[in-house]
Amino acid sequence: VSTQSTWGYCLFPLCVAALISYFVTSKLLRSIPCGVAVAWAVFASRGFFTGSVREERKLLVVYPILVFYFFLAWLIVVGIRT
């Protein structure tokens, strides 16, 4: 349950970025809130997931999380409104 709560908490910035991007037509302007949201989400999730790993392996934990959030942000930026 705590992992699901963590993912939900860390996805909130991307939900806000998606809401902002709904009203913006320029992909360049969409990328700004998405970039901020990805940075916020990775920073927030880093504290949850790296507490159980050694200092030299924190990057191995953060990298897949960064890729996941970056992929979701990319979907928001290139998304097409109907």
CSV table of N, CA and C in Angstrom, one decimal:
chain,number,residue,atom,x,y,z
A,1,VAL,N,0.8,-1.2,0.0
A,1,VAL,CA,0.0,0.0,0.0
A,1,VAL,C,0.9,1.3,0.0
A,2,SER,N,2.0,1.2,0.7
A,2,SER,CA,2.8,2.4,0.8
A,2,SER,C,3.5,2.7,-0.6
A,3,THR,N,3.8,1.7,-1.3
A,3,THR,CA,4.4,2.0,-2.7
A,3,THR,C,3.3,2.6,-3.6
A,4,GLN,N,2.1,2.2,-3.5
A,4,GLN,CA,1.1,2.8,-4.3
A,4,GLN,C,0.8,4.2,-3.9
A,5,SER,N,0.9,4.5,-2.6
A,5,SER,CA,0.7,5.9,-2.2
A,5,SER,C,1.8,6.7,-2.6
A,6,THR,N,3.0,6.2,-2.6
A,6,THR,CA,4.2,7.0,-3.1
A,6,THR,C,4.1,7.3,-4.6
A,7,TRP,N,3.7,6.3,-5.4
A,7,TRP,CA,3.5,6.6,-6.8
A,7,TRP,C,2.4,7.6,-7.1
A,8,GLY,N,1.3,7.5,-6.3
A,8,GLY,CA,0.2,8.5,-6.5
A,8,GLY,C,0.7,9.9,-6.1
A,9,TYR,N,1.4,10.0,-5.0
A,9,TYR,CA,1.9,11.3,-4.5
A,9,TYR,C,2.9,11.9,-5.6
A,10,CYS,N,3.7,11.1,-6.1
A,10,CYS,CA,4.7,11.6,-7.0
A,10,CYS,C,4.2,11.8,-8.4
A,11,LEU,N,3.0,11.2,-8.8
A,11,LEU,CA,2.4,11.5,-10.1
A,11,LEU,C,1.5,12.8,-10.1
A,12,PHE,N,1.3,13.3,-8.9
A,12,PHE,CA,0.4,14.5,-8.8
A,12,PHE,C,1.0,15.7,-9.6
A,13,PRO,N,2.3,16.0,-9.6
A,13,PRO,CA,2.8,17.1,-10.4
A,13,PRO,C,2.6,16.9,-11.9
A,14,LEU,N,2.7,15.6,-12.4
A,14,LEU,CA,2.4,15.4,-13.8
A,14,LEU,C,0.9,15.6,-14.1
A,15,CYS,N,0.0,15.3,-13.2
A,15,CYS,CA,-1.4,15.5,-13.4
A,15,CYS,C,-1.6,17.0,-13.5
A,16,VAL,N,-1.0,17.8,-12.7
A,16,VAL,CA,-1.1,19.3,-12.8
A,16,VAL,C,-0.5,19.8,-14.1
A,17,ALA,N,0.6,19.2,-14.5
A,17,ALA,CA,1.2,19.6,-15.8
A,17,ALA,C,0.3,19.2,-17.0
A,18,ALA,N,-0.4,18.1,-16.9
A,18,ALA,CA,-1.4,17.7,-17.9
A,18,ALA,C,-2.5,18.6,-18.0
A,19,LEU,N,-3.0,19.1,-16.8
A,19,LEU,CA,-4.1,20.0,-16.8
A,19,LEU,C,-3.7,21.4,-17.4
A,20,ILE,N,-2.5,21.8,-17.1
A,20,ILE,CA,-2.0,23.1,-17.7
A,20,ILE,C,-1.8,22.9,-19.2
A,21,SER,N,-1.3,21.8,-19.6
A,21,SER,CA,-1.0,21.5,-21.0
A,21,SER,C,-2.3,21.4,-21.8
A,22,TYR,N,-3.4,21.1,-21.2
A,22,TYR,CA,-4.7,21.0,-21.9
A,22,TYR,C,-5.1,22.4,-22.5
A,23,PHE,N,-4.7,23.4,-21.8
A,23,PHE,CA,-5.1,24.7,-22.3
A,23,PHE,C,-4.0,25.4,-23.1
A,24,VAL,N,-2.9,24.8,-23.2
A,24,VAL,CA,-1.7,25.4,-24.0
A,24,VAL,C,-1.6,24.6,-25.3
A,25,THR,N,-1.5,25.4,-26.4
A,25,THR,CA,-1.4,24.7,-27.7
A,25,THR,C,0.1,24.5,-28.1
A,26,SER,N,1.0,25.3,-27.7
A,26,SER,CA,2.4,25.2,-28.1
A,26,SER,C,3.1,24.1,-27.3
A,27,LYS,N,3.8,23.2,-28.1
A,27,LYS,CA,4.5,22.1,-27.5
A,27,LYS,C,5.7,22.6,-26.7
A,28,LEU,N,6.3,23.7,-27.1
A,28,LEU,CA,7.4,24.3,-26.4
A,28,LEU,C,6.9,24.8,-25.0
A,29,LEU,N,5.8,25.4,-25.0
A,29,LEU,CA,5.2,25.9,-23.7
A,29,LEU,C,4.7,24.8,-22.8
A,30,ARG,N,4.3,23.7,-23.4
A,30,ARG,CA,3.9,22.5,-22.7
A,30,ARG,C,5.0,21.8,-22.0
A,31,SER,N,6.2,21.9,-22.6
A,31,SER,CA,7.4,21.2,-22.0
A,31,SER,C,7.9,21.9,-20.8
A,32,ILE,N,7.6,23.2,-20.5
A,32,ILE,CA,8.1,23.8,-19.3
A,32,ILE,C,7.4,23.3,-18.1
A,33,PRO,N,6.1,23.2,-18.0
A,33,PRO,CA,5.5,22.6,-16.8
A,33,PRO,C,5.8,21.1,-16.6
A,34,CYS,N,5.9,20.5,-17.8
A,34,CYS,CA,6.3,19.0,-17.7
A,34,CYS,C,7.7,18.8,-17.2
A,35,GLY,N,8.6,19.7,-17.6
A,35,GLY,CA,10.0,19.6,-17.1
A,35,GLY,C,10.0,19.8,-15.6
A,36,VAL,N,9.3,20.8,-15.1
A,36,VAL,CA,9.2,21.1,-13.7
A,36,VAL,C,8.6,20.0,-13.0
A,37,ALA,N,7.5,19.4,-13.5
A,37,ALA,CA,6.8,18.3,-12.9
A,37,ALA,C,7.7,17.0,-12.8
A,38,VAL,N,8.5,16.8,-13.8
A,38,VAL,CA,9.4,15.6,-13.8
A,38,VAL,C,10.4,15.8,-12.7
A,39,ALA,N,11.0,17.0,-12.7
A,39,ALA,CA,12.0,17.3,-11.6
A,39,ALA,C,11.4,17.1,-10.2
A,40,TRP,N,10.2,17.6,-10.0
A,40,TRP,CA,9.6,17.6,-8.7
A,40,TRP,C,9.3,16.1,-8.4
A,41,ALA,N,8.7,15.3,-9.3
A,41,ALA,CA,8.4,14.0,-9.1
A,41,ALA,C,9.6,13.1,-8.8
A,42,VAL,N,10.7,13.3,-9.5
A,42,VAL,CA,11.9,12.5,-9.3
A,42,VAL,C,12.5,12.9,-7.9
A,43,PHE,N,12.5,14.1,-7.6
A,43,PHE,CA,13.0,14.5,-6.3
A,43,PHE,C,12.2,14.0,-5.2
A,44,ALA,N,10.9,14.0,-5.3
A,44,ALA,CA,10.0,13.5,-4.3
A,44,ALA,C,10.1,12.0,-4.1
A,45,SER,N,10.2,11.3,-5.2
A,45,SER,CA,10.3,9.8,-5.2
A,45,SER,C,11.7,9.3,-4.8
A,46,ARG,N,12.7,10.1,-5.0
A,46,ARG,CA,14.0,9.7,-4.6
A,46,ARG,C,14.1,9.5,-3.1
A,47,GLY,N,13.5,10.3,-2.3
A,47,GLY,CA,13.5,10.1,-0.9
A,47,GLY,C,12.8,8.8,-0.4
A,48,PHE,N,11.8,8.4,-1.1
A,48,PHE,CA,11.0,7.2,-0.7
A,48,PHE,C,11.8,6.0,-1.1
A,49,PHE,N,12.4,5.9,-2.2
A,49,PHE,CA,13.0,4.7,-2.7
A,49,PHE,C,14.5,4.5,-2.4
A,50,THR,N,15.2,5.5,-2.1
A,50,THR,CA,16.6,5.4,-1.9
A,50,THR,C,17.0,5.2,-0.4
A,51,GLY,N,16.1,5.2,0.5
A,51,GLY,CA,16.4,5.0,1.9
A,51,GLY,C,16.9,3.6,2.2
A,52,SER,N,16.6,2.6,1.3
A,52,SER,CA,17.0,1.3,1.6
A,52,SER,C,18.2,0.8,0.8
A,53,VAL,N,18.8,1.7,0.1
A,53,VAL,CA,20.0,1.4,-0.7
A,53,VAL,C,21.2,2.1,-0.3
A,54,ARG,N,22.4,1.6,-0.6
A,54,ARG,CA,23.6,2.3,-0.2
A,54,ARG,C,23.8,3.5,-1.1
A,55,GLU,N,24.6,4.4,-0.6
A,55,GLU,CA,24.8,5.7,-1.2
A,55,GLU,C,25.3,5.6,-2.6
A,56,GLU,N,26.2,4.7,-2.9
A,56,GLU,CA,26.8,4.6,-4.2
A,56,GLU,C,25.8,3.9,-5.2
A,57,ARG,N,24.7,3.4,-4.8
A,57,ARG,CA,23.7,2.8,-5.7
A,57,ARG,C,22.4,3.6,-5.9
A,58,LYS,N,22.4,4.8,-5.3
A,58,LYS,CA,21.2,5.6,-5.4
A,58,LYS,C,20.9,6.0,-6.9
A,59,LEU,N,21.9,6.2,-7.7
A,59,LEU,CA,21.6,6.5,-9.1
A,59,LEU,C,20.9,5.3,-9.8
A,60,LEU,N,21.3,4.1,-9.4
A,60,LEU,CA,20.6,2.9,-10.0
A,60,LEU,C,19.1,2.9,-9.7
A,61,VAL,N,18.7,3.4,-8.6
A,61,VAL,CA,17.3,3.4,-8.2
A,61,VAL,C,16.6,4.6,-8.9
A,62,VAL,N,17.3,5.8,-9.0
A,62,VAL,CA,16.6,7.0,-9.5
A,62,VAL,C,16.5,6.9,-11.0
A,63,TYR,N,17.4,6.3,-11.7
A,63,TYR,CA,17.4,6.3,-13.2
A,63,TYR,C,16.1,5.7,-13.7
A,64,PRO,N,15.6,4.5,-13.3
A,64,PRO,CA,14.4,4.0,-13.9
A,64,PRO,C,13.2,4.9,-13.6
A,65,ILE,N,13.2,5.5,-12.4
A,65,ILE,CA,12.1,6.4,-12.0
A,65,ILE,C,12.1,7.6,-12.9
A,66,LEU,N,13.3,8.1,-13.2
A,66,LEU,CA,13.4,9.3,-14.1
A,66,LEU,C,12.9,8.9,-15.5
A,67,VAL,N,13.2,7.8,-16.0
A,67,VAL,CA,12.8,7.4,-17.3
A,67,VAL,C,11.3,7.2,-17.3
A,68,PHE,N,10.7,6.7,-16.3
A,68,PHE,CA,9.2,6.5,-16.2
A,68,PHE,C,8.5,7.8,-16.3
A,69,TYR,N,9.0,8.8,-15.4
A,69,TYR,CA,8.3,10.1,-15.4
A,69,TYR,C,8.6,10.9,-16.6
A,70,PHE,N,9.8,10.7,-17.2
A,70,PHE,CA,10.0,11.4,-18.5
A,70,PHE,C,9.1,10.9,-19.6
A,71,PHE,N,8.9,9.6,-19.6
A,71,PHE,CA,8.0,9.0,-20.6
A,71,PHE,C,6.6,9.6,-20.5
A,72,LEU,N,6.1,9.7,-19.2
A,72,LEU,CA,4.8,10.2,-19.0
A,72,LEU,C,4.7,11.7,-19.4
A,73,ALA,N,5.7,12.4,-19.1
A,73,ALA,CA,5.8,13.8,-19.5
A,73,ALA,C,5.8,14.0,-21.0
A,74,TRP,N,6.5,13.1,-21.7
A,74,TRP,CA,6.6,13.2,-23.1
A,74,TRP,C,5.2,12.9,-23.7
A,75,LEU,N,4.4,12.0,-23.1
A,75,LEU,CA,3.1,11.8,-23.6
A,75,LEU,C,2.2,13.0,-23.4
A,76,ILE,N,2.4,13.7,-22.3
A,76,ILE,CA,1.7,14.9,-22.1
A,76,ILE,C,2.0,16.0,-23.1
A,77,VAL,N,3.3,16.1,-23.4
A,77,VAL,CA,3.7,17.2,-24.3
A,77,VAL,C,3.2,16.9,-25.7
A,78,VAL,N,3.3,15.7,-26.2
A,78,VAL,CA,2.9,15.4,-27.6
A,78,VAL,C,1.5,15.0,-27.7
A,79,GLY,N,0.7,15.0,-26.6
A,79,GLY,CA,-0.7,14.6,-26.7
A,79,GLY,C,-1.5,15.5,-27.5
A,80,ILE,N,-2.5,14.9,-28.1
A,80,ILE,CA,-3.4,15.7,-29.0
A,80,ILE,C,-4.7,15.8,-28.4
A,81,ARG,N,-5.2,17.1,-28.3
A,81,ARG,CA,-6.5,17.4,-27.8
A,81,ARG,C,-7.5,17.1,-28.9
A,82,THR,N,-8.7,16.5,-28.5
A,82,THR,CA,-9.7,16.3,-29.5
A,82,THR,C,-10.9,17.2,-29.2
